[in-house]
C-alpha positions as semicolon CSV with decimal commas, in nm:
position;residue;x (nm);y (nm);z (nm)
1;M;-0,279;2,234;2,772
2;I;-0,101;1,953;2,553
3;D;0,078;1,663;2,707
4;K;0,444;1,583;2,692
5;L;0,350;1,243;2,610
6;S;0,112;1,417;2,342
7;L;0,352;1,593;2,170
8;I;0,587;1,280;2,155
9;A;0,309;1,060;1,989
10;V;0,313;1,314;1,690
11;Y;0,693;1,430;1,696
12;P;0,715;1,247;1,305
13;E;0,417;1,410;1,235
14;I;0,537;1,693;1,312
15;I;0,875;1,714;1,156
16;L;0,749;1,559;0,816
17;L;0,418;1,895;0,831
18;V;0,732;2,160;0,940
19;M;0,998;1,944;0,636
20;G;0,735;2,005;0,398
21;C;0,661;2,366;0,427
22;V;1,058;2,429;0,458
23;I;1,153;2,256;0,148
24;A;0,792;2,387;-0,007
25;L;0,981;2,747;0,066
26;V;1,336;2,651;-0,070
27;D;1,251;2,453;-0,384
28;L;1,181;2,879;-0,528
29;G;1,523;2,909;-0,499
30;V;1,611;2,628;-0,647
31;K;1,707;2,627;-1,045
32;S;1,901;2,281;-1,115
33;P;1,649;2,155;-1,357
34;Q;1,718;1,848;-1,110
35;R;1,616;1,961;-0,821
36;T;1,942;1,828;-0,664
37;L;1,856;2,034;-0,350
38;T;1,530;1,959;-0,333
39;Y;1,592;1,572;-0,374
40;V;1,858;1,561;-0,163
41;L;1,647;1,793;0,160
42;T;1,322;1,504;0,122
43;L;1,550;1,222;0,143
44;I;1,718;1,321;0,495
45;T;1,372;1,397;0,610
46;L;1,249;1,063;0,543
47;A;1,554;0,870;0,636
48;V;1,513;1,081;0,995
49;V;1,133;1,027;1,012
50;A;1,186;0,691;0,966
51;A;1,499;0,694;1,242
52;L;1,242;0,748;1,490
53;E;0,956;0,572;1,349
54;A;1,223;0,240;1,383
55;A;1,324;0,384;1,765
56;Y;0,942;0,431;1,838
57;A;0,826;0,057;1,679
58;A;1,144;-0,113;1,863
59;G;1,053;0,000;2,220
60;G;0,821;-0,207;2,211
61;E;0,573;0,051;2,372
62;T;0,220;0,168;2,301
63;F;0,105;0,540;2,487
64;Y;-0,200;0,753;2,346
65;G;-0,171;1,100;2,235
66;F;-0,486;1,373;2,277
67;N;-0,671;1,224;2,519
68;K;-0,665;0,881;2,294
69;M;-0,689;0,982;1,921
70;V;-0,364;0,908;1,871
71;V;-0,167;0,571;1,936
72;V;0,168;0,472;1,914
73;D;0,193;0,149;1,861
74;P;0,464;-0,134;1,741
75;M;0,240;-0,236;1,435
76;G;0,194;0,179;1,413
77;G;0,578;0,242;1,419
78;W;0,712;-0,008;1,211
79;L;0,452;0,041;0,915
80;K;0,546;0,389;0,973
81;C;0,907;0,350;0,943
82;F;0,856;0,141;0,603
83;A;0,595;0,366;0,451
84;C;0,873;0,639;0,530
85;L;1,194;0,357;0,360
86;A;0,929;0,320;0,008
87;L;0,854;0,669;-0,056
88;M;1,207;0,746;-0,048
89;V;1,259;0,462;-0,278
90;T;1,016;0,595;-0,502
91;F;1,205;0,945;-0,480
92;V;1,480;0,803;-0,595
93;Y;1,372;0,587;-0,886
94;G;1,115;0,817;-0,990
95;R;1,354;1,164;-0,986
96;P;1,550;1,051;-1,336
97;Y;1,192;0,983;-1,477
98;A;1,027;1,322;-1,421
99;A;1,343;1,506;-1,465
100;G;1,273;1,395;-1,875
101;R;0,949;1,477;-1,846
102;D;0,880;1,756;-1,718
103;M;0,762;1,715;-1,396
104;L;0,958;1,890;-1,175
105;R;0,962;2,292;-1,239
106;G;0,875;2,309;-0,905
107;G;0,893;2,092;-0,598
108;E;0,559;1,953;-0,604
109;F;0,643;1,590;-0,677
110;F;0,888;1,581;-0,365
111;T;0,596;1,797;-0,105
112;L;0,295;1,637;-0,278
113;G;0,492;1,312;-0,178
114;L;0,569;1,425;0,149
115;F;0,194;1,588;0,267
116;A;0,055;1,242;0,143
117;L;0,291;1,020;0,391
118;L;0,213;1,283;0,692
119;G;-0,158;1,176;0,595
120;I;-0,064;0,829;0,599
121;F;0,103;0,905;0,925
122;V;-0,203;1,044;1,040
123;M;-0,399;0,733;0,894
124;I;-0,192;0,455;1,022
125;S;-0,116;0,680;1,446
126;G;-0,498;0,736;1,419
127;H;-0,702;0,577;1,708
128;N;-1,079;0,813;1,666
129;F;-1,254;0,796;1,363
130;L;-1,232;1,140;1,300
131;V;-0,864;1,185;1,245
132;L;-0,875;0,860;1,092
133;Y;-1,103;1,042;0,802
134;M;-0,843;1,416;0,799
135;G;-0,545;1,152;0,719
136;L;-0,708;0,957;0,467
137;E;-0,806;1,260;0,286
138;L;-0,470;1,469;0,347
139;M;-0,347;1,108;0,178
140;T;-0,583;1,181;-0,167
141;L;-0,627;1,522;-0,193
142;C;-0,237;1,495;-0,232
143;S;-0,190;1,181;-0,467
144;Y;-0,479;1,378;-0,706
145;A;-0,321;1,699;-0,741
146;L;0,068;1,404;-0,808
147;V;-0,177;1,225;-1,108
148;A;-0,224;1,528;-1,300
149;L;0,101;1,679;-1,212
150;R;0,191;1,629;-1,585
151;R;-0,107;1,900;-1,701
152;D;-0,003;1,913;-1,989
153;N;-0,143;1,516;-2,069
154;A;-0,429;1,445;-2,172
155;T;-0,424;1,118;-2,051
156;A;-0,316;1,154;-1,691
157;T;-0,560;1,446;-1,660
158;E;-0,806;1,161;-1,775
159;A;-0,719;0,898;-1,478
160;A;-0,667;1,206;-1,188
161;M;-1,081;1,372;-1,288
162;K;-1,168;0,996;-1,304
163;Y;-0,945;0,906;-0,935
164;F;-1,109;1,229;-0,758
165;V;-1,481;1,078;-0,898
166;L;-1,445;0,785;-0,775
167;G;-1,204;0,835;-0,432
168;A;-1,512;1,089;-0,373
169;L;-1,797;0,838;-0,334
170;A;-1,566;0,602;-0,199
171;S;-1,524;0,904;0,097
172;G;-1,818;0,919;0,093
173;F;-1,921;0,570;0,149
174;L;-1,682;0,575;0,435
175;L;-1,787;0,921;0,635
176;Y;-2,113;0,803;0,610
177;G;-2,080;0,452;0,738
178;L;-1,877;0,637;1,067
179;S;-2,157;0,879;1,130
180;M;-2,359;0,583;1,213
181;L;-2,164;0,371;1,368
182;Y;-2,116;0,679;1,540
183;G;-2,451;0,774;1,579
184;A;-2,458;0,385;1,713
185;T;-2,222;0,332;2,008
186;G;-2,234;0,790;2,148
187;S;-1,830;0,776;2,023
188;L;-1,585;0,886;1,802
189;N;-1,318;0,679;1,983
190;V;-1,191;0,363;1,874
191;N;-1,213;0,135;2,217
192;T;-1,477;0,312;2,322
193;V;-1,673;0,169;1,953
194;F;-1,556;-0,203;2,045
195;N;-1,622;-0,223;2,430
196;A;-1,979;-0,047;2,363
197;I;-2,055;-0,315;2,058
198;A;-1,915;-0,572;2,232
199;S;-2,120;-0,448;2,522
200;R;-2,489;-0,632;2,245
201;T;-2,654;-0,300;2,398
202;V;-2,617;-0,134;2,066
203;N;-2,889;-0,161;1,778
204;H;-2,724;-0,489;1,549
205;Q;-2,938;-0,397;1,235
206;V;-2,787;0,053;1,250
207;L;-2,432;-0,115;1,317
208;I;-2,433;-0,362;1,036
209;F;-2,567;-0,097;0,786
210;G;-2,250;0,172;0,933
211;L;-2,095;-0,123;0,859
212;V;-2,145;-0,215;0,506
213;F;-2,059;0,199;0,397
214;I;-1,743;0,080;0,604
215;V;-1,573;-0,213;0,435
216;A;-1,666;-0,041;0,047
217;G;-1,531;0,236;0,108
218;L;-1,179;0,057;0,272
219;A;-1,217;-0,151;-0,035
220;F;-1,234;0,149;-0,247
221;K;-0,881;0,183;-0,090
222;L;-0,771;-0,140;-0,167
223;G;-0,905;-0,164;-0,480
224;A;-1,065;-0,459;-0,382
225;V;-1,368;-0,596;-0,603
226;P;-1,663;-0,484;-0,679
227;F;-1,477;-0,192;-0,636
228;H;-1,145;-0,231;-0,813
229;M;-1,316;-0,017;-1,144
230;W;-1,076;0,346;-1,063
231;L;-0,704;0,103;-1,001
232;P;-0,619;0,101;-1,378
233;D;-0,732;0,321;-1,494
234;V;-0,534;0,534;-1,273
235;Y;-0,266;0,308;-1,295
236;Q;-0,200;0,351;-1,696
237;G;-0,241;0,708;-1,725
238;A;-0,076;0,835;-1,388
239;P;0,308;0,877;-1,509
240;T;0,464;0,595;-1,381
241;A;0,683;0,808;-1,112
242;I;0,343;0,895;-0,885
243;T;0,168;0,527;-1,005
244;L;0,407;0,410;-0,771
245;L;0,435;0,620;-0,559
246;I;0,027;0,603;-0,522
247;G;0,078;0,158;-0,541
248;G;0,355;0,216;-0,306
249;A;0,317;0,289;0,070
250;P;-0,072;0,361;0,046
251;Q;-0,100;0,044;0,026
252;L;0,086;0,041;0,401
253;A;-0,133;0,328;0,527
254;A;-0,514;0,094;0,384
255;F;-0,419;-0,223;0,556
256;A;-0,355;-0,038;0,905
257;I;-0,682;0,166;0,870
258;C;-0,813;-0,204;0,860
259;I;-0,606;-0,296;1,112
260;R;-0,758;0,047;1,245
261;L;-1,149;0,063;1,204
262;L;-1,190;-0,411;1,156
263;V;-0,999;-0,548;1,492
264;E;-0,963;-0,231;1,674
265;G;-1,324;-0,129;1,661
266;M;-1,491;-0,339;1,506
267;L;-1,383;-0,666;1,639
268;P;-1,717;-0,864;1,778
269;L;-1,867;-0,857;1,448
270;A;-1,541;-0,988;1,344
271;I;-1,864;-1,295;1,168
272;D;-2,039;-0,991;0,958
273;W;-1,729;-0,867;0,805
274;Q;-1,524;-1,203;0,679
275;Q;-1,812;-1,276;0,540
276;M;-1,796;-0,954;0,302
277;L;-1,439;-0,946;0,311
278;A;-1,424;-1,353;0,218
279;L;-1,664;-1,238;-0,105
280;M;-1,427;-0,954;-0,250
281;A;-1,140;-1,178;-0,197
282;I;-1,259;-1,447;-0,418
283;G;-1,494;-1,133;-0,654
284;S;-1,050;-0,994;-0,611
285;L;-0,910;-1,324;-0,676
286;L;-1,148;-1,400;-1,018
287;V;-1,108;-1,103;-1,191
288;G;-0,736;-0,924;-1,114
289;N;-0,637;-1,269;-1,242
290;L;-0,861;-1,332;-1,534
291;A;-0,828;-0,974;-1,614
292;A;-0,455;-0,886;-1,625
293;V;-0,377;-1,232;-1,876
294;A;-0,575;-1,048;-2,152
295;Q;-0,306;-0,705;-2,030
296;S;-0,051;-0,636;-2,352
297;N;0,008;-0,341;-2,150
298;L;0,187;-0,317;-1,845
299;K;0,097;-0,108;-1,581
300;R;-0,242;-0,199;-1,689
301;M;-0,222;-0,517;-1,601
302;L;0,050;-0,462;-1,291
303;A;-0,286;-0,326;-1,176
304;F;-0,471;-0,623;-1,211
305;S;-0,226;-0,753;-1,084
306;T;-0,297;-0,564;-0,746
307;I;-0,619;-0,608;-0,779
308;S;-0,542;-1,017;-0,711
309;Q;-0,309;-0,983;-0,461
310;M;-0,560;-0,745;-0,278
311;G;-0,716;-1,091;-0,236
312;F;-0,495;-1,231;-0,075
313;L;-0,427;-0,963;0,149
314;L;-0,816;-1,004;0,234
315;L;-0,765;-1,375;0,316
316;G;-0,568;-1,197;0,613
317;L;-0,753;-0,989;0,721
318;M;-1,058;-1,225;0,753
319;S;-0,951;-1,503;0,884
320;G;-0,810;-1,409;1,241
321;V;-1,137;-1,512;1,441
322;V;-1,384;-1,849;1,355
323;N;-1,620;-1,841;1,567
324;G;-1,522;-1,593;1,913
325;N;-1,170;-1,803;1,883
326;Q;-0,907;-1,630;1,917
327;L;-0,661;-1,817;1,950
328;N;-0,585;-1,791;1,527
329;T;-0,607;-1,395;1,541
330;E;-0,211;-1,319;1,583
331;S;-0,100;-1,560;1,319
332;A;-0,361;-1,421;1,041
333;Y;-0,280;-1,058;1,149
334;S;0,081;-1,074;1,081
335;A;0,099;-1,298;0,809
336;A;-0,179;-1,000;0,637
337;M;0,092;-0,686;0,722
338;F;0,418;-0,942;0,599
339;Y;0,235;-0,968;0,241
340;A;0,160;-0,593;0,233
341;I;0,530;-0,524;0,339
342;T;0,620;-0,756;0,094
343;Y;0,388;-0,645;-0,155
344;V;0,476;-0,332;-0,154
345;L;0,886;-0,457;-0,207
346;T;0,815;-0,576;-0,451
347;T;0,589;-0,298;-0,615
348;L;0,910;-0,024;-0,631
349;S;1,154;-0,304;-0,823
350;A;0,882;-0,321;-1,035
351;F;0,794;-0,003;-1,201
352;G;1,198;0,098;-1,093
353;I;1,217;-0,130;-1,363
354;I;0,937;0,027;-1,548
355;M;1,091;0,396;-1,535
356;L;1,437;0,294;-1,561
357;L;1,336;0,179;-1,978
358;A;1,163;0,472;-2,023
359;R;1,300;0,760;-2,254
360;A;1,219;1,064;-2,360
361;G;0,941;1,086;-2,657
362;H;0,820;0,715;-2,508
363;E;0,692;0,559;-2,237
364;S;0,801;0,156;-2,247
365;E;0,487;0,094;-2,076
366;E;0,393;-0,273;-2,320
367;I;0,497;-0,597;-2,217
368;S;0,664;-0,579;-2,561
369;D;0,959;-0,268;-2,500
370;L;1,114;-0,558;-2,225
371;A;1,134;-0,805;-2,473
372;G;1,520;-0,862;-2,509
373;L;1,618;-0,697;-2,185
374;N;1,833;-0,922;-2,072
375;Q;2,126;-0,811;-2,364
376;R;2,047;-0,517;-2,299
377;S;2,120;-0,509;-1,851
378;P;2,080;-0,893;-1,772
379;L;2,112;-0,681;-1,408
380;Y;1,766;-0,501;-1,466
381;A;1,652;-0,849;-1,603
382;G;1,738;-1,008;-1,347
383;V;1,576;-0,850;-1,047
384;M;1,254;-0,737;-1,288
385;A;1,271;-1,162;-1,298
386;I;1,233;-1,218;-0,925
387;C;1,008;-0,905;-0,903
388;M;0,788;-1,146;-1,181
389;F;0,859;-1,493;-0,947
390;S;0,776;-1,342;-0,589
391;L;0,464;-1,169;-0,763
392;A;0,426;-1,560;-0,878
393;G;0,384;-1,683;-0,520
394;L;0,737;-1,840;-0,674
395;P;0,981;-2,019;-0,410
396;P;1,201;-1,903;-0,264
397;L;1,083;-1,557;-0,297
398;V;0,940;-1,317;-0,013
399;G;0,639;-1,393;-0,249
400;F;0,559;-1,803;-0,193
401;Y;0,607;-1,705;0,210
402;A;0,370;-1,415;0,176
403;K;0,136;-1,613;-0,004
404;L;0,197;-1,927;0,262
405;S;0,141;-1,766;0,563
406;V;-0,196;-1,641;0,459
407;L;-0,247;-1,991;0,333
408;Q;-0,100;-2,149;0,650
409;A;-0,375;-1,894;0,899
410;L;-0,662;-2,009;0,665
411;I;-0,671;-2,303;0,695
412;S;-0,535;-2,415;1,095
413;S;-0,903;-2,164;1,142
414;G;-1,048;-2,549;1,109
415;L;-1,307;-2,486;0,919
416;T;-1,407;-2,596;0,617
417;S;-1,506;-2,297;0,416
418;Y;-1,172;-2,132;0,490
419;L;-0,995;-2,441;0,332
420;V;-1,198;-2,449;0,018
421;L;-1,104;-2,102;-0,032
422;A;-0,759;-2,136;0,053
423;V;-0,769;-2,363;-0,239
424;F;-0,996;-2,150;-0,467
425;A;-0,668;-1,882;-0,431
426;V;-0,423;-2,151;-0,475
427;M;-0,581;-2,219;-0,805
428;M;-0,653;-1,859;-0,870
429;S;-0,181;-1,800;-0,875
430;L;-0,163;-2,124;-1,083
431;I;-0,309;-1,815;-1,337
432;G;-0,141;-1,583;-1,233
433;A;0,177;-1,747;-1,285
434;F;0,101;-1,741;-1,676
435;Y;0,092;-1,377;-1,733
436;Y;0,398;-1,307;-1,423
437;L;0,546;-1,546;-1,642
438;R;0,450;-1,471;-1,986
439;V;0,726;-1,117;-1,887
440;V;0,939;-1,352;-1,807
441;K;0,944;-1,507;-2,139
442;V;0,961;-1,162;-2,314
443;M;1,308;-1,053;-2,142
444;Y;1,515;-1,339;-2,258
445;F;1,313;-1,475;-2,588
446;D;1,245;-1,223;-2,755
447;A;1,474;-0,977;-3,008
448;P;1,494;-0,610;-2,872
449;Q;1,260;-0,362;-3,146
450;G;1,335;-0,076;-3,235
451;A;1,463;0,198;-3,047
452;N;1,510;-0,124;-2,715
453;T;1,814;-0,216;-2,831
454;G;2,130;0,027;-2,647
455;V;2,276;-0,048;-2,360
456;L;2,063;0,034;-2,041
457;V;2,237;0,289;-1,867
458;A;2,124;0,421;-1,486
459;P;2,166;0,695;-1,235
460;A;2,449;0,539;-0,951
461;D;2,189;0,576;-0,707
462;V;1,922;0,414;-0,864
463;R;2,108;0,116;-0,994
464;V;2,248;0,075;-0,591
465;V;1,904;0,112;-0,521
466;L;1,739;-0,119;-0,730
467;S;1,998;-0,346;-0,711
468;I;1,880;-0,353;-0,278
469;N;1,551;-0,377;-0,349
470;G;1,564;-0,732;-0,573
471;A;1,844;-0,858;-0,341
472;L;1,536;-0,806;-0,007
473;I;1,324;-0,995;-0,243
474;L;1,512;-1,315;-0,235
475;I;1,660;-1,265;0,101
476;L;1,384;-1,271;0,275
477;G;1,220;-1,529;0,058
478;I;1,506;-1,742;0,216
479;M;1,544;-1,565;0,528
480;P;1,135;-1,456;0,653
481;G;1,177;-1,524;0,993
482;G;1,306;-1,142;1,159
483;L;1,026;-0,973;0,897
484;M;0,797;-1,238;1,022
485;T;0,812;-1,204;1,386
486;L;0,900;-0,809;1,393
487;C;0,525;-0,862;1,227
488;A;0,421;-1,093;1,486
489;Q;0,521;-0,843;1,801
490;S;0,350;-0,611;1,609
491;I;-0,025;-0,760;1,571
492;S;0,114;-0,915;1,970
493;G;0,082;-0,621;2,076
494;I;-0,226;-0,462;1,937
495;V;-0,495;-0,833;2,012
496;K;-0,362;-0,731;2,338
497;T;-0,480;-0,403;2,398
498;L;-0,820;-0,467;2,215
499;G;-1,134;-0,255;2,388
500;T;-0,881;-0,122;2,680
């Protein structure tokens, strides 16, 4: 018998699963090339699920279902709520783009997106190794299919093949590492593994061996160096709407699975995995920023930008516990959570502009395609400028506060090595400012070229959402306290329940 509490824990997942199947069936009768009915039903579903998750998270309670295989807590609730909102925005931006590229012959864009979100939900709520892995595979399998959605496009098919092969390799790493942990601790439950490691009765060498494979698998999902090789090719090769779907909500799931495995499951091994994260953070900041400078393709540049941004996220994750002292734990992990959320918010807006510029037969993916955008539309040029300034970390935008909070967590640890890392991160940000500001320069100071000279017109829903998206980047930079408090309270709930 399934108890009532277990059912309550998975109500949002049940709604997503049922509505995903219902929408797939309803879509069979939809004749509109815009898939209007499918689109509306999808947005309604996402809005309902987001509201339900927000209600769960606002309650502030933590409870478990299915014999502690699933957890409902404020962190999971807010991350799932934001993932729903990110997917809603992706569909709003992506529908006109997809319709113009014959990607809406069926409703796969919407239904596979919903099932990918279901995988994200399972990843965020999973409190058992098998549940976490199932969620990860559901999300990635849907992502592979979405990248290849343009079946007649050789570039998209090639990107899907690369993504599939490298993704399967990373999944194998993660699964092998989890199996090593199971062999060492005798349990698949995250809390039981935490207590077994904390007891110091488990073979340490086996734990470290498994930990290396787990961190490698997580690094692939984050796109961190040296497991970043898939990200630029997939970002560039996939249709832009799918690139945004991959680079948006799944980043929140990647952060969540890092917290579930590394913090809730293996915090007693922090001294070991922090060193791995530090090396990957250094590599990501260095490779991401230097490689991005050389890019002329905007999507590829944003891919390397993502790699460098994940370096900052890793810095937040690695600065939580120093020499067994957990005083810095909540501020560090809440800074990392804040960084993940605000990065997704900025990414949505940037790729929204790229899709808006695209037209029939032309993708507008080169940086030069933005030339004279301010003359065509001051509003959209302003939104893109806000995105670039935020990614560069310039005040008073939210990207500045996100980077500042991570640097504060590093410095407050009191370690000289962490202070050096903070200085290195600032230096890399200065390099990153070059390629972000180059985009702004092209938009405002270069003359429009070729067919990129007409007035830019967007559908009403895209125009409204894009304006709100850009405004939030500015508002949250000026007044970050509310979101930062929400992140701090969410992480506080995680820390209090460690090992229980």
